Amino acid sequence: MAFLEIEKVSKYFPGSNGKGAICVFKDVHFHIEKGEFVTMVGHSGCGKTTLLNIIAGFETPNEGGIVLDGKEITDPGLDRMVVFQNFALMPWMTVRDNIRIAVRAAYRQWDRRRVGEYVQQYINMVGLAGSEDKKPAALSGGMRQRVGLARAFAVQPKVLLLDEPFAQIDALTRGVIQEELIRMWMATKNTVFMVTHDVDEAILLSDKIALMSDGPEARLAEMIEIGIPRPRSRETLIENPDFTRIRKHVLNFLVERSRRVQSEPQISSALSPVGSQFSSTEVTG
Amino acid sequence: MPGCDDIANPAGEFLVAQEQPQSPESKFPTNSQSAESPLERVVEYSVNRAIFGSELGRREFVRLAGAGAAAAIVNSIFPLAAAKALAQEKTGPIEKKQLRVGFIPITCATPIIMAEPMGFYKKYGLDVQVHKASGWAMIRDLSINGETDATHMLTPMPLAFTMGVGSQAVPFVMPAVENINGQAITLALKHKGIKGPQDMKGFKFAVPFDYSIHNFLLRYYLAEGGVDPEKEVQIRVIPPPEMVANLQAGNLDGYLGPDPFNQRAVHEGIGFIFMLSKELWPGHPCCAFAARKDFAEKYPNTFQALFKSIVEATQYAHSPGNRKEIAKAISPRNFLNQPVEVVEQVLTGEFPDGLGNIRKVPDRIDFDPFPWHSMAIWILTQMKRWGYIKGDVDYKKIAEEVYLASGCREVMKSLGYKAPATNSTNHNFLYGKTKVFDPLKPEEYVKSFAIRKT
Amino acid sequence: MNGTVHFAKVKERQKAWLISLLFLLIFLCFWQLITRPSTGGKTEGLPGPFAVAQRAWEMVSDPFYDRGANDKGIGVQLLHSLGRLAVGYTAASLLAIFLGVVLGLYPTLYRAVNPYIQILKPISPLAWMPLFLYTVKNSAWAAVMVVFMSSIWPTLANTAFGVISIKRDYLNVSSLLQLSWLSRFFKVILPAAAPAIVAGLRISIGGAWIAIVAAEMLIGGTGIGYFVWNEWNNLQLTSVISAILTIGGVGVLLDAGFARLAKNLSYTE
C-alpha cells in the first residue's frame, strides 16, 4: 500500500440559481510514495487547489477518499501541514510566535526552553535570524514565505502540502526560495504534494508531475516521472535535454490537449532519463 | 366639632393660646449661656410648656420673679438637665437604629426633613438619613422595594397602594399627616386676567402625581366651575421640582403643585399665585408619613420611635415662631436646595403673589399630624369619581386600615399634646356646590357630582 | 528631505490648534454677549462664561466633601457614576464579546438570532428602567442594568462582524494546528477580531456614559446625573453647565482611552 492514496476522488459544487451541481473533477486516482515530491499542474479551474484542500482536510470529497498511512482522512491535522499561497501568517504575532504556536501545538509536552531552542533552529534554517521579533507586515513576500516554510517543516508532518507557495513572490526571489525548499526537503525527506502553475518550478522540484485536464469535470490526464537526478539546480537544469523535453511535453499538454482530455481514460506515462518513449496507452491527437 | 372659623387646623383645641411669632433665641431662655443644639431647646420648650402652659405664662413669671430666680425655680421644680438626659432615653429597645427615610424636596415634607438636622430623630434614639428622591414614582418604588424604611408620601398614595391601584398591592400604614394646606394654583404670567375655571378651558396643567391631593383638588375646582377636567383641559404628571422649568419653557399654562415651587415661580418672575389651596378646602391634608405595614409590624419599637419623632417635629413646625428657624435648616443643598428667602416666604406666609401684592396668610401652610379617617374617605370618593378605582369600595374599612388615627392620638397624648376625640369629622369646602362633606355618606357624595367619569 | 517633511507636518498641526483656539475664543465672546443681565423679576437668565468658570472652580477645588446623603462633592458623584458604569459596562462587554464570537463562528445561528437583536437594539436603555425597577427591586442595580443594556449592542454587532470577517486562512491554520477551543479563542479569534471589537467597545462606552447620566436623573441617589438634576431643581444653571462640561470631559477621556487601545491592538495584514 502506498503512503498517500488518492482514491477515485470526485468533487461537485452546488449549482447556482437552480442549475444542477457542477463537477469540478471526477475520479482522480493516484498514489504518492513515502518521501516522494509530487506536483500537480493544470489550468485555473481544474480543481487542483480543491484537491489539495481535500487532502488537507479543509474540504470533503463527494466521491472517493484519501488514505494516509493506512488511515482515512476526514479532518485537518498536524500530520498534513500546509504552506499557503498567501502565507497565512498571523499578522499580530511576531515571526517567532508564528512558528512557536505551531511547535507548541505539535509538541504539547515540551517545556518552554526546548520549544524556544527548536523555534530558533528553524528560524536560522530559513535564514531569518535577526528578524525574529518583526511582525509579518514588516517582511517582504519572500521572507514571509520562509516563515511559512519554517512553520510547516517545524511540525515535521507526514505530508507537506504546498498550495502555489511561490506565486506571490517576485521572480527573482522565487528561485532562491525554491532552492531553499529543496535543501530543506532533502534534509527531512518529507512526502510533499505541491500545486503550481509554474512548469519550470514543477520540473525543478518534483519526482513526479500530475497533469490535470481543464475543468469542469477535470481528470487526471497524465502522471509524468521526472528521472533527472538530484541535486538539481536552476542554472544547470536549463542545459539538460530531458528538462527541455519534459517541459515541451507539459506545455504542449497545457496548451492543446488539456481541453480535449475529457473522456480519455487516466494514464500514467514514464519517461526514462534517456530516450523519449511514451507508453503505448497514451492517446495522441 | 370644629367649624368654619377654625380654619387653621381641624383639631384646634390643642393650641392653648395664640403665640406671638418670636425668634428662637428669645423664646427659649437657657440656663447655660453656651450654644444649645435645637434638640436641647426643644426639650426646654416642652418642659416650659408643661410647667407654664404657654409662652405668655412663662414670660409673666419671669417678669415677676426676675430671670435668674425664675431659672432657679424652674430647675428646682423640674431638673432641666435631667429632663434633657431623659429625652435621650429610648421607648423600648430599638430594633433597627439606622433608617432611611425617603422624601421629595418640597415644603410639605418639612417635618420629615427638619427632623434630621434639628435632632428629632436622634432624640428618640434613631439614626436617620433622609434620602432625596426624584419623583413620586421613584418614591413608590423605593418604599415598595424596601430601599427606604419609611417615606414621605402624598396622602392618597398609601390608600392606592394598599388597594393595588397604581402599583402592586402592598399594605401601607399612614400614621401621620405631614402638612395641611400649603399648595397653590400657579399660572403663567401671561394669564394674569384669568378669573375662574371657565377661562381655563384648553389649559395644560401639571400635577405631581395621579394619586395626589393636587390632582383631586384641581379636578374638583375645575368641575365645580363647570369645566370637565377629562375633556376640556390637559392634566399631566410632572415631578414638582420640574414644574417651574416647564412653566418657564411654556410647556404648561399652570399647575396645582406643592411649595416652594409656587413661590419659586413668583421669585423667578415667570408666574403668579392664582389661588391658595386653603381657599378651596381649608385644612385639607396634603402629604403624609407612611411606611409599609410589615415594617411597622416587624419593628414595632422603631416604628413607635419614628412615629413620635415625626409627630413632635410636626407640632414644632406648627408653631409660627419656629418657621424661620426651620426654613434655614431645610433650605441647604442636602435637603430642599432652594433659596432660603423663598422657603421663608412659604413657611411664614408673608409673600409676594406675583401680581404686585404682598399677602400675609400665616396658615398658608400648616402642620397637623392627625390622620382623619374622613380625609381618607374623601380621597377615596374622588378616586372612585374619576375612575381610578372601580367597583364597590368599602370606604370605612380601607380608611381605618391605612390611616392610623387612633395610634396618632396615643402618640400625641403621650407627648403632651391634645388630640381630637373622634376619628372622623365633616369637612368644609369654600368652593363648590356641596360645601360640607359627610364621611358617612360617601356613595351619595360621589353621585352628587355633575361632572365625573363613573 | 526628512527634515522639511517633518517640519511641514508640525506646521499643519500647529495651524489646526490655532484655528481650534480661535473657534473657542469666538464662541466664548458670543456666549458672553448673549447672556443678558436680569430681564425683570429675579430671572438670572443664562449665566455667562465667567460665572460658569467661577462655579466650576468652586466645584473642582473641593470635590470630595460630604454634607449629607443628598449633598456631596462633584468628585464623589463622579466616582459613583463611574462605578456603576464600570460594573454594567464590563459585564455587558464580556457577554457581548463571547456571544459575538459564537455568532460570528456560526452564521446560521447569527441569522436566527439577528431579528431579535434588531428589535432590541433601538430601544432606548432608559425605556427599560421601569421594567428593571419592577423586577430587580433595587434602584442601584436598575441603573447598572440600564448601563448594561446600552453597552451590549454595539459591541455584540461589531464582534460578530469582526469574527465573520476573519480571513479563512487564519482559521484554516488554527484547524491544521488542531488548536484547542481555548487556544483558538485567545490566540487567533480574539486578536484577529480585536480591531472590530475595540471599535464596538468604543461606541458602547459612549452610549453607556450617556445612559448612566440620564438614568441617575430619574433614580436619584448619588451620581453626576443626580447632581445635575438637583442643581436644576434650584435653577443653578452655573452648576448644571459646569456639570455638563465635566460629563463631556469624562466622555472624552473614556473615548481617548479606547482610541489608544485600538491603536495598540491594530495590525497590518
CSV table of C-alpha atoms in Angstrom, one decimal, chain B residues 187-194 203-204 247 250-254 270-272:
chain,number,residue,atom,x,y,z
B,187,LEU,CA,-50.4,80.3,36.5
B,188,ALA,CA,-48.0,81.7,33.9
B,189,LEU,CA,-47.8,85.5,34.0
B,190,LYS,CA,-49.5,85.8,30.6
B,191,HIS,CA,-52.7,84.5,32.2
B,192,LYS,CA,-52.9,87.5,34.6
B,193,GLY,CA,-56.5,88.3,33.7
B,194,ILE,CA,-57.9,84.8,34.5
B,203,PHE,CA,-55.1,74.9,29.5
B,204,LYS,CA,-52.2,72.5,30.1
B,247,LEU,CA,-43.7,76.7,33.2
B,250,GLY,CA,-44.1,77.4,28.1
B,251,ASN,CA,-45.0,73.7,28.3
B,252,LEU,CA,-47.5,74.5,30.9
B,253,ASP,CA,-50.2,77.1,31.5
B,254,GLY,CA,-50.2,76.4,35.2
B,270,ILE,CA,-42.5,83.7,35.5
B,271,GLY,CA,-45.7,83.0,37.3
B,272,PHE,CA,-48.2,84.2,39.8
